[in-house]
Short mmCIF file of C-alpha atoms and ligand atoms in Angstrom, two decimals:
data_model
loop_
_atom_site.label_atom_id
_atom_site.label_comp_id
_atom_site.label_asym_id
_atom_site.label_seq_id
_atom_site.Cartn_x
_atom_site.Cartn_y
_atom_site.Cartn_z
CA UNK M 1 2.54 -5.81 -23.45
CA UNK M 2 5.20 -5.84 -21.16
CA UNK M 3 6.57 -10.17 -19.79
CA UNK M 4 6.54 -9.47 -16.44
CA UNK M 5 7.91 -12.21 -14.24
CA UNK M 6 7.30 -11.94 -10.23
CA UNK M 7 8.52 -13.64 -7.61
CA UNK M 8 5.99 -16.08 -6.92
CA UNK M 9 6.19 -17.42 -2.68
CA UNK M 10 4.57 -20.08 -3.20
CA UNK M 11 7.15 -21.98 -5.47
CA UNK M 12 9.67 -19.85 -4.13
CA UNK M 13 10.86 -18.92 -7.90
CA UNK M 14 10.35 -15.91 -10.65
CA UNK M 15 7.77 -16.65 -12.44
CA UNK M 16 6.31 -15.36 -15.86
CA UNK M 17 3.31 -13.15 -14.96
CA UNK M 18 0.13 -14.53 -16.55
CA UNK M 19 -3.08 -13.57 -15.62
CA UNK M 20 -5.86 -16.03 -15.55
CA UNK M 21 -8.33 -14.10 -17.51
CA UNK M 22 -5.97 -10.67 -19.24
CA UNK M 23 -6.41 -8.19 -19.53
CA UNK M 24 -8.67 -8.38 -16.29
CA UNK M 25 -5.90 -8.79 -13.25
CA UNK M 26 -7.70 -9.72 -9.33
CA UNK M 27 -5.27 -8.38 -6.93
CA UNK M 28 -6.07 -9.10 -3.18
CA UNK M 29 -4.24 -7.44 -0.64
CA UNK M 30 -4.23 -7.84 3.63
CA UNK M 31 -5.45 -4.42 4.25
CA UNK M 32 -4.78 -3.31 8.09
CA UNK M 33 -6.54 -4.04 10.76
CA UNK M 34 -7.93 -0.72 12.26
CA UNK M 35 -7.23 -0.21 16.61
CA UNK M 36 -4.53 2.40 15.92
CA UNK M 37 -2.46 5.18 14.40
CA UNK M 38 -0.53 4.05 10.60
CA UNK M 39 2.40 3.45 11.14
CA UNK M 40 5.78 3.14 9.26
CA UNK M 41 4.64 -0.88 9.08
CA UNK M 42 1.42 0.74 7.34
CA UNK M 43 3.34 2.24 4.19
CA UNK M 44 5.54 -0.70 3.34
CA UNK M 45 2.80 -3.22 1.85
CA UNK M 46 0.55 -0.17 0.95
CA UNK M 47 3.54 1.81 -1.41
CA UNK M 48 4.21 -2.01 -3.13
CA UNK M 49 1.23 -2.63 -4.16
CA UNK M 50 0.70 0.40 -5.12
CA UNK M 51 3.60 0.73 -7.31
CA UNK M 52 2.18 -3.07 -8.45
CA UNK M 53 -0.94 -1.72 -9.16
CA UNK M 54 0.18 1.49 -10.95
CA UNK M 55 2.28 -0.61 -13.07
CA UNK M 56 0.77 -3.23 -14.88
CA UNK M 57 -2.18 -1.06 -15.16
CA UNK M 58 0.49 1.53 -17.09
CA UNK M 59 0.92 -1.60 -19.31
CA UNK M 60 -2.19 -2.44 -20.14
CA UNK M 61 -3.75 -4.97 -17.06
CA UNK M 62 -7.46 -3.74 -15.77
CA UNK M 63 -6.71 -4.68 -12.43
CA UNK M 64 -9.57 -5.07 -9.59
CA UNK M 65 -7.21 -4.31 -6.68
CA UNK M 66 -9.65 -5.27 -3.25
CA UNK M 67 -7.72 -4.50 0.14
CA UNK M 68 -9.50 -5.06 3.01
CA UNK M 69 -10.39 -3.30 6.19
CA UNK M 70 -9.92 -5.37 9.63
CA UNK M 71 -12.35 -4.75 11.70
CA UNK M 72 -13.26 -8.10 13.64
CA UNK M 73 -11.68 -11.49 14.57
CA UNK M 74 -8.13 -10.48 15.03
CA UNK M 75 -7.44 -11.38 18.73
CA UNK M 76 -4.28 -10.89 20.41
CA UNK M 77 -0.52 -12.36 19.00
CA UNK M 78 -2.36 -13.37 15.85
CA UNK M 79 -3.37 -16.21 17.16
CA UNK M 80 -7.23 -18.54 18.59
CA UNK M 81 -7.37 -16.49 21.88
CA UNK M 82 -6.76 -13.51 23.80
CA UNK M 83 -9.10 -10.48 23.17
CA UNK M 84 -9.94 -8.99 19.48
CA UNK M 85 -7.64 -5.78 18.95
CA UNK M 86 -10.84 -3.68 18.20
CA UNK M 87 -12.96 -5.09 21.20
CA UNK M 88 -10.05 -4.55 23.16
CA UNK M 89 -9.15 -0.78 22.43
CA UNK M 90 -13.34 0.12 22.53
CA UNK M 91 -13.33 -1.36 26.22
CA UNK M 92 -10.70 0.56 27.05
CA UNK M 93 -11.30 4.42 24.70
CA UNK M 94 -15.48 3.52 26.12
CA UNK M 95 -16.13 3.94 22.95
CA UNK M 96 -18.49 1.61 20.30
CA UNK M 97 -15.83 -0.71 18.42
CA UNK M 98 -17.23 0.65 15.62
CA UNK M 99 -16.13 4.18 16.14
CA UNK M 100 -12.57 2.42 16.75
CA UNK M 101 -12.98 1.74 13.30
CA UNK M 102 -14.19 4.96 11.90
CA UNK M 103 -11.25 6.85 13.99
CA UNK M 104 -8.18 4.71 12.60
CA UNK M 105 -9.35 3.97 9.00
CA UNK M 106 -10.30 7.93 8.40
CA UNK M 107 -6.25 7.94 10.03
CA UNK M 108 -5.13 5.31 7.80
CA UNK M 109 -6.69 7.19 4.71
CA UNK M 110 -5.12 10.12 5.59
CA UNK M 111 -1.64 8.86 5.62
CA UNK M 112 -2.63 6.25 2.59
CA UNK M 113 -3.64 9.27 0.40
CA UNK M 114 -0.18 11.46 1.89
CA UNK M 115 1.38 8.82 0.66
CA UNK M 116 -0.38 9.04 -2.97
CA UNK M 117 -0.91 5.24 -2.67
CA UNK M 118 -4.21 4.92 -5.31
CA UNK M 119 -7.24 3.97 -2.99
CA UNK M 120 -8.04 0.19 -4.51
CA UNK M 121 -11.27 -0.26 -6.34
CA UNK M 122 -13.10 -2.14 -3.52
CA UNK M 123 -12.41 -1.85 0.45
CA UNK M 124 -14.35 -4.15 2.19
CA UNK M 125 -14.48 -4.88 5.72
CA UNK M 126 -15.35 -8.02 7.96
CA UNK M 127 -17.62 -7.01 9.83
CA UNK M 128 -20.22 -6.79 6.51
CA UNK M 129 -19.07 -9.87 5.41
CA UNK M 130 -19.95 -11.99 8.43
CA UNK M 131 -22.85 -14.71 6.42
CA UNK M 132 -20.09 -15.13 3.99
CA UNK M 133 -17.80 -16.16 5.74
CA UNK M 134 -20.35 -18.33 7.81
CA UNK M 135 -21.28 -19.75 4.29
CA UNK M 136 -17.41 -20.68 3.68
CA UNK M 137 -17.47 -21.86 6.86
CA UNK M 138 -20.59 -24.54 6.30
CA UNK M 139 -18.95 -25.28 3.30
CA UNK M 140 -15.65 -26.06 4.92
CA UNK M 141 -17.36 -27.94 7.59
CA UNK M 142 -19.46 -29.43 4.64
CA UNK M 143 -16.23 -31.37 3.55
CA UNK M 144 -15.48 -32.84 6.28
CA UNK M 145 -11.88 -30.87 7.55
CA UNK M 146 -13.20 -28.19 10.21
CA UNK M 147 -15.23 -29.88 12.97
CA UNK M 148 -17.96 -27.81 15.49
CA UNK M 149 -16.60 -27.89 19.11
CA UNK M 150 -18.53 -26.16 21.85
CA UNK M 151 -20.03 -23.48 19.84
CA UNK M 152 -16.78 -22.40 17.72
CA UNK M 153 -15.84 -24.40 14.83
CA UNK M 154 -11.75 -25.39 13.57
CA UNK M 155 -9.62 -26.52 11.00
CA UNK M 156 -8.51 -29.73 12.14
CA UNK M 157 -4.97 -29.19 9.96
CA UNK M 158 -4.30 -32.83 10.73
CA UNK M 159 -6.68 -33.98 8.35
CA UNK M 160 -6.34 -32.02 6.11
CA UNK M 161 -2.31 -32.72 6.01
CA UNK M 162 -3.07 -36.17 5.12
CA UNK M 163 -4.48 -34.83 1.86
CA UNK M 164 -3.08 -31.39 1.07
CA UNK M 165 0.46 -30.64 2.10
CA UNK M 166 0.06 -27.63 5.15
CA UNK M 167 2.68 -25.09 5.31
CA UNK M 168 3.71 -25.41 1.52
CA UNK M 169 3.91 -21.01 1.50
CA UNK M 170 5.61 -21.16 4.58
CA UNK M 171 7.90 -24.21 4.28
CA UNK M 172 7.22 -25.67 7.73
CA UNK M 173 6.58 -28.96 7.95
CA UNK M 174 3.79 -30.02 10.25
CA UNK M 175 5.66 -33.02 12.00
CA UNK M 176 8.23 -29.62 13.25
CA UNK M 177 5.08 -27.46 13.84
CA UNK M 178 3.74 -29.48 16.28
CA UNK M 179 6.60 -30.30 18.39
CA UNK M 180 6.45 -26.26 18.55
CA UNK M 181 3.64 -26.22 20.43
CA UNK M 182 2.28 -26.98 24.11
CA UNK M 183 0.38 -30.08 24.16
CA UNK M 184 -3.14 -30.07 24.17
CA UNK M 185 -4.95 -30.62 27.31
CA UNK M 186 -8.39 -33.02 27.79
CA UNK M 187 -10.33 -29.64 29.09
CA UNK M 188 -9.24 -28.48 25.28
CA UNK M 189 -11.89 -27.12 22.66
CA UNK M 190 -8.77 -27.80 19.40
CA UNK M 191 -8.80 -31.57 18.61
CA UNK M 192 -5.05 -31.00 17.57
CA UNK M 193 -3.02 -27.88 18.90
CA UNK M 194 -2.05 -26.83 14.89
CA UNK M 195 -6.20 -25.96 14.39
CA UNK M 196 -6.54 -22.78 14.10
CA UNK M 197 -10.93 -20.92 14.63
CA UNK M 198 -13.06 -20.57 12.11
CA UNK M 199 -16.50 -19.10 14.09
CA UNK M 200 -15.31 -18.58 17.91
CA UNK M 201 -18.38 -19.05 20.16
CA UNK M 202 -18.29 -15.42 21.82
CA UNK M 203 -18.54 -15.14 25.78
CA UNK M 204 -21.33 -13.33 27.22
CA UNK M 205 -19.55 -9.43 27.98
CA UNK M 206 -17.76 -9.71 24.31
CA UNK M 207 -18.51 -6.40 22.34
CA UNK M 208 -19.08 -7.67 18.49
CA UNK M 209 -20.59 -10.74 18.34
CA UNK M 210 -23.30 -12.17 15.89
CA UNK M 211 -26.18 -15.50 15.23
CA UNK M 212 -24.64 -18.36 13.85
CA UNK M 213 -26.11 -22.57 13.50
CA UNK M 214 -23.35 -22.74 16.15
CA UNK M 215 -23.25 -19.78 18.26
CA UNK M 216 -23.38 -16.26 18.78
CA UNK M 217 -19.66 -15.70 18.39
CA UNK M 218 -18.09 -14.25 15.70
CA UNK M 219 -15.19 -15.49 12.85
CA UNK M 220 -11.32 -16.19 12.94
CA UNK M 221 -9.10 -13.88 11.70
CA UNK M 222 -8.21 -15.94 8.23
CA UNK M 223 -11.79 -16.52 7.09
CA UNK M 224 -11.76 -12.89 6.01
CA UNK M 225 -9.63 -13.01 3.16
CA UNK M 226 -10.75 -15.83 2.06
CA UNK M 227 -14.30 -15.10 1.83
CA UNK M 228 -13.83 -11.82 0.67
CA UNK M 229 -11.34 -12.06 -2.06
CA UNK M 230 -13.67 -15.20 -2.86
CA UNK M 231 -16.79 -12.92 -2.96
CA UNK M 232 -15.32 -10.11 -4.59
CA UNK M 233 -13.19 -12.26 -7.25
CA UNK M 234 -13.44 -15.51 -7.82
CA UNK M 235 -13.03 -18.76 -6.90
CA UNK M 236 -9.30 -18.20 -8.25
CA UNK M 237 -7.38 -15.39 -8.61
CA UNK M 238 -4.14 -13.61 -9.52
CA UNK M 239 -2.64 -12.42 -6.87
CA UNK M 240 -2.45 -12.00 -2.97
CA UNK M 241 0.11 -9.90 -1.59
CA UNK M 242 0.36 -8.57 2.46
CA UNK M 243 3.80 -8.36 4.48
CA UNK M 244 6.16 -11.08 4.98
CA UNK M 245 4.64 -11.26 9.15
CA UNK M 246 0.94 -12.62 7.36
CA UNK M 247 3.15 -15.72 4.99
CA UNK M 248 2.13 -17.60 8.80
CA UNK M 249 0.24 -18.38 10.12
CA UNK M 250 -2.19 -15.66 8.04
CA UNK M 251 -1.73 -16.91 4.42
CA UNK M 252 -0.42 -20.34 5.36
CA UNK M 253 -4.78 -20.79 6.69
CA UNK M 254 -6.35 -19.27 4.04
CA UNK M 255 -4.42 -21.84 0.93
CA UNK M 256 -5.76 -24.24 3.64
CA UNK M 257 -9.47 -22.94 3.88
CA UNK M 258 -9.79 -22.46 0.02
CA UNK M 259 -8.68 -26.22 -0.66
CA UNK M 260 -10.58 -27.59 1.99
CA UNK M 261 -13.54 -25.49 0.64
CA UNK M 262 -13.18 -25.65 -2.72
CA UNK M 263 -10.31 -27.74 -3.96
CA UNK M 264 -7.64 -25.81 -4.44
CA UNK M 265 -6.08 -22.69 -3.87
CA UNK M 266 -7.69 -19.29 -4.40
CA UNK M 267 -4.36 -17.66 -5.41
CA UNK M 268 -2.08 -17.91 -8.71
CA UNK M 269 0.80 -15.73 -7.42
CA UNK M 270 1.57 -14.96 -3.71
CA UNK M 271 3.87 -11.50 -3.39
CA UNK M 272 4.90 -10.50 0.02
CA UNK M 273 7.19 -7.58 0.71
CA UNK M 274 9.88 -7.53 3.19
CA UNK M 275 10.04 -5.71 6.84
CA UNK M 276 11.34 -2.61 8.12
CA UNK M 277 13.76 -2.34 10.41
CA UNK M 278 14.26 0.61 12.96
CA UNK M 279 18.04 1.35 13.26
CA UNK M 280 19.00 -2.33 12.78
CA UNK M 281 15.64 -3.48 15.21
CA UNK M 282 12.67 -4.61 14.53
CA UNK M 283 9.95 -2.39 15.10
CA UNK M 284 7.43 -3.11 18.62
CA UNK M 285 5.41 -0.57 20.84
CA UNK M 286 7.44 -2.26 23.92
CA UNK M 287 11.09 -1.19 22.37
CA UNK M 288 10.16 2.65 21.61
CA UNK M 289 10.99 2.69 18.16
CA UNK M 290 7.45 2.65 17.72
CA UNK M 291 6.25 5.06 15.01
CA UNK M 292 3.10 6.16 13.52
CA UNK M 293 2.66 7.74 9.97
CA UNK M 294 1.65 11.34 11.53
CA UNK M 295 4.79 11.22 13.95
CA UNK M 296 7.04 10.74 10.60
CA UNK M 297 5.22 13.78 8.99
CA UNK M 298 5.60 15.75 11.84
CA UNK M 299 8.51 15.11 13.26
CA UNK M 300 7.48 14.26 16.41
CA UNK M 301 9.00 11.62 17.47
CA UNK M 302 11.91 10.92 20.30
CA UNK M 303 14.26 9.53 17.75
CA UNK M 304 13.47 12.16 14.94
CA UNK M 305 15.77 14.45 14.02
CA UNK M 306 13.76 16.06 11.71
CA UNK M 307 10.28 15.83 9.17
CA UNK M 308 9.83 14.22 6.58
CA UNK M 309 7.44 14.36 3.71
CA UNK M 310 5.49 11.58 2.93
CA UNK M 311 7.21 11.55 -0.44
CA UNK M 312 10.30 10.61 1.38
CA UNK M 313 9.01 8.10 2.98
CA UNK M 314 7.86 7.67 -0.07
CA UNK M 315 11.34 7.62 -1.91
CA UNK M 316 12.45 5.85 1.14
CA UNK M 317 11.30 2.65 0.00
CA UNK M 318 10.80 2.40 -3.11
CA UNK M 319 15.05 2.91 -2.89
CA UNK M 320 14.84 -0.60 -1.92
CA UNK M 321 13.83 -3.42 -3.43
CA UNK M 322 10.74 -4.89 -1.82
CA UNK M 323 12.06 -8.53 -0.75
CA UNK M 324 15.20 -6.69 0.36
CA UNK M 325 15.00 -5.69 4.81
CA UNK M 326 14.76 -2.23 4.70
CA UNK M 327 16.66 -0.37 7.72
CA UNK M 328 15.40 3.19 8.66
CA UNK M 329 17.34 5.66 10.37
CA UNK M 330 17.41 9.60 9.75
CA UNK M 331 20.75 9.00 8.49
CA UNK M 332 18.94 7.20 4.96
CA UNK M 333 15.65 9.35 5.26
CA UNK M 334 18.16 12.23 4.29
CA UNK M 335 19.43 10.88 1.38
CA UNK M 336 16.52 9.87 0.63
CA UNK M 337 14.96 13.31 0.59
CA UNK M 338 18.19 14.52 -1.36
CA UNK M 339 17.89 11.88 -4.03
CA UNK M 340 14.20 12.29 -4.31
CA UNK M 341 14.77 16.17 -4.77
CA UNK M 342 17.83 15.54 -7.72
CA UNK M 343 15.25 13.48 -9.30
CA UNK M 344 12.47 15.34 -9.50
CA UNK M 345 14.54 18.84 -10.43
CA UNK M 346 15.78 16.89 -13.45
CA UNK M 347 12.67 17.13 -15.23
CA UNK M 348 12.97 20.55 -15.05
CA UNK M 349 16.51 20.32 -16.22
CA UNK M 350 15.07 17.82 -18.66
CA UNK M 351 12.44 20.82 -19.85
CA UNK M 352 15.31 22.91 -20.15
CA UNK M 353 17.66 21.83 -22.58
CA UNK M 354 18.62 23.34 -25.67
CA UNK M 355 17.79 20.86 -28.41
CA UNK M 356 19.88 20.40 -31.48
CA UNK M 357 20.02 18.74 -34.69
CA UNK M 358 22.08 15.05 -33.19
CA UNK M 359 21.15 13.33 -29.84
CA UNK M 360 24.15 12.44 -27.63
CA UNK M 361 21.75 10.01 -25.23
CA UNK M 362 20.17 7.22 -26.20
CA UNK M 363 16.58 7.36 -24.80
CA UNK M 364 15.01 4.43 -26.38
CA UNK M 365 17.49 2.31 -24.53
CA UNK M 366 16.98 4.17 -21.94
CA UNK M 367 13.53 3.53 -22.09
CA UNK M 368 14.11 -0.02 -22.38
CA UNK M 369 16.05 -1.02 -19.32
CA UNK M 370 13.28 1.31 -17.22
CA UNK M 371 10.88 -1.26 -18.55
CA UNK M 372 12.77 -4.52 -18.02
CA UNK M 373 14.21 -3.72 -14.40
CA UNK M 374 10.46 -3.22 -12.74
CA UNK M 375 9.50 -6.41 -15.16
CA UNK M 376 12.21 -7.90 -13.10
CA UNK M 377 10.40 -9.27 -10.03
CA UNK M 378 9.00 -4.62 -9.65
CA UNK M 379 13.37 -4.06 -9.15
CA UNK M 380 12.63 0.08 -8.42
CA UNK M 381 15.88 0.55 -7.05
CA UNK M 382 17.24 -0.87 -10.60
CA UNK M 383 14.46 1.75 -11.83
CA UNK M 384 15.90 4.45 -9.79
CA UNK M 385 19.37 4.06 -10.61
CA UNK M 386 18.36 3.93 -14.74
CA UNK M 387 16.75 7.48 -14.26
CA UNK M 388 19.84 8.50 -11.62
CA UNK M 389 22.49 7.72 -14.10
CA UNK M 390 20.30 9.00 -17.29
CA UNK M 391 20.90 12.36 -15.28
CA UNK M 392 24.41 12.74 -15.35
CA UNK M 393 23.94 12.75 -19.71
CA UNK M 394 21.52 15.30 -19.24
CA UNK M 395 23.76 17.11 -17.48
CA UNK M 396 26.25 17.03 -19.44
CA UNK M 397 23.72 18.70 -22.54
CA UNK M 398 22.91 21.38 -20.31
CA UNK M 399 26.49 21.92 -20.20
CA UNK M 400 27.25 22.06 -23.80
CA UNK M 401 29.07 18.84 -24.46
CA UNK M 402 26.54 16.60 -24.94
CA UNK M 403 23.38 17.22 -27.09
CA UNK M 404 19.83 16.41 -28.09
CA UNK M 405 16.96 16.46 -31.04
CA UNK M 406 13.51 18.27 -30.38
CA UNK M 407 11.60 14.74 -30.75
CA UNK M 408 13.78 12.78 -28.78
CA UNK M 409 14.05 16.15 -25.92
CA UNK M 410 10.36 15.29 -25.90
CA UNK M 411 11.00 11.84 -25.51
CA UNK M 412 12.91 12.11 -22.25
CA UNK M 413 10.87 13.96 -20.63
CA UNK M 414 7.66 12.19 -21.33
CA UNK M 415 9.65 9.21 -19.78
CA UNK M 416 11.13 11.09 -16.59
CA UNK M 417 7.67 11.85 -16.14
CA UNK M 418 5.72 9.21 -17.21
CA UNK M 419 8.33 6.97 -14.40
CA UNK M 420 8.72 9.08 -11.41
CA UNK M 421 5.16 10.23 -11.50
CA UNK M 422 2.87 7.89 -12.70
CA UNK M 423 4.50 4.67 -11.94
CA UNK M 424 6.37 6.01 -8.77
CA UNK M 425 3.61 8.09 -7.90
CA UNK M 426 6.36 10.94 -6.43
CA UNK M 427 4.71 14.00 -5.92
CA UNK M 428 6.30 17.74 -5.48
CA UNK M 429 3.08 18.81 -4.55
CA UNK M 430 2.48 16.63 -1.80
CA UNK M 431 6.16 17.68 -0.73
CA UNK M 432 4.82 21.08 0.63
CA UNK M 433 2.43 21.43 3.50
CA UNK M 434 -1.10 23.37 2.53
CA UNK M 435 -0.64 25.89 4.38
CA UNK M 436 3.17 25.96 2.26
CA UNK M 437 0.39 25.41 -1.10
CA UNK M 438 -1.54 28.47 0.24
CA UNK M 439 1.41 30.63 0.71
CA UNK M 440 2.95 29.57 -3.05
CA UNK M 441 -1.12 30.52 -4.44
CA UNK M 442 -1.13 34.52 -3.21
CA UNK M 443 2.37 34.47 -3.99
CA UNK M 444 2.23 33.34 -7.43
CA UNK M 445 -1.02 36.32 -7.83
CA UNK M 446 0.27 38.95 -5.86
CA UNK M 447 3.01 39.02 -8.71
CA UNK M 448 1.06 38.58 -11.26
CA UNK M 449 -1.02 41.68 -10.13
CA UNK M 450 2.52 43.17 -9.87
CA UNK M 451 3.11 42.81 -13.50
CA UNK M 452 -0.59 44.34 -15.18
CA UNK M 453 -0.42 47.26 -12.66
CA UNK M 454 3.54 47.82 -14.53
CA UNK M 455 1.58 47.36 -18.24
CA UNK M 456 -1.08 50.00 -17.39
CA UNK M 457 1.85 52.44 -16.18
CA UNK M 458 3.63 51.43 -19.66
CA UNK M 459 0.08 51.76 -21.25
CA UNK M 460 0.04 47.83 -22.10
CA UNK M 461 -3.96 47.84 -21.35
CA UNK M 462 -4.68 44.68 -23.72
CA UNK M 463 -1.70 42.34 -21.73
CA UNK M 464 -3.91 44.64 -18.72
CA UNK M 465 -6.66 43.33 -19.41
CA UNK M 466 -5.68 39.67 -20.13
CA UNK M 467 -3.77 39.26 -16.63
CA UNK M 468 -7.45 40.66 -15.10
CA UNK M 469 -9.77 39.01 -17.33
CA UNK M 470 -7.90 35.22 -16.07
CA UNK M 471 -7.54 35.66 -12.66
CA UNK M 472 -11.19 36.51 -12.62
CA UNK M 473 -12.02 33.22 -14.98
CA UNK M 474 -9.31 31.27 -12.28
CA UNK M 475 -12.07 32.80 -9.62
CA UNK M 476 -10.34 35.64 -8.47
CA UNK M 477 -11.68 38.64 -7.88
CA UNK M 478 -9.37 41.95 -8.47
CA UNK M 479 -10.57 45.14 -7.06
CA UNK M 480 -8.07 48.41 -7.73
CA UNK M 481 -7.83 50.52 -5.36
CA UNK M 482 -5.72 54.40 -5.03
CA UNK M 483 -2.69 52.77 -4.13
CA UNK M 484 -2.98 49.84 -6.40
CA UNK M 485 -5.26 46.36 -6.41
CA UNK M 486 -6.96 44.21 -3.61
CA UNK M 487 -7.83 40.58 -4.59
CA UNK M 488 -9.83 38.14 -2.85
CA UNK M 489 -10.99 34.70 -3.77
ZN1 ZN U 1 -5.56 -10.90 4.75
#
């Protein structure tokens, strides 16, 4: 099996990837909070962990990939105050919260399918794991690192920090953090300003609430990932990922929760993708540069000069290393579109190469370089550059100034198909809209039937029958008319 190194955010260095129970790998990635349409910011973590999921399976691991849907408990501003994001949307739109969740989950899945992001093995919802979350709260209370206050339960960060360091993931120090937060007034439910909610008592008007030993309420946002990660991957698992924006407080709190409940952090390797900026700016609704994926696919946002296919967006994201920042602009996307088309066409070029007794291209070396790129912290831009550099050699073979053996040609075709389709997940067909598909299908059937007509005119009835029988087998009904033919599906 290939030896993979991966950058672990928790240790701030590249580490050899050694799963706890190889060949099995447990991977948990924080999924979307489904209260709005999927946007450009959702595409990067989805694609980053899709590549990891695909690659680990490709090299022989059996991966259980859990990506949750947050449908309760994520409050505005990621803090312990404000309204629940989904409940707020439901109130404003006069919908049931689960209608909001259903609508935006379907939208998210639609966008992911178009981006050719494979579905995870399990996609659990927070609202379907209230019992597991309550059990987790109870265990933290039993360990002494949480307290009940006016019906809510809070994690005691100061007490925890006396025994286990709080802030290891983000590199923050509790004293600095405390001096940066407001002082608590005497009325506050929390004992310390850094304490975070494990369970919140709901106000009577709060739409989503459940019975618990402490109050009718709802779970804290950070808790769901600890509870669902443990349920599906065990008390200790290999990979936990997400965008860098989740590093603090979300993932930091997850480490504290699992350490408090189980005595140790649940996660071996923390992996975080960097963020996407738009023309150098952070994406945000107030900045007018908030672009949904549906707007990108259709080209309907004022910042867009054209529509961009899902595969262009996928390739654009893969052209940067997942830990680098990535700046979105029309120019960058147009360049990505050209690059992707060239790469996809390369397979055609390879398949048409004439073969010879000797090869001027070293396929084994190219293969080794491609694997080395991905083994080095999933370096997709280096992988892509190897494929492009080799394309020059391939062009020279096509031009007759180089040569390739039949055996090498087969290996090279396989190599390009494996890396482009299976691992990078690029798909030429998805570049086309479904209307375009219908056009291609219609054109192809018409062309075949024209060829059949010519065969008949030339009295080649064997050929004409063969075309008709094969089309019939594919579900195309052909009817001969005095003007030629008619067909239907
Ligand atoms: Zn999470």
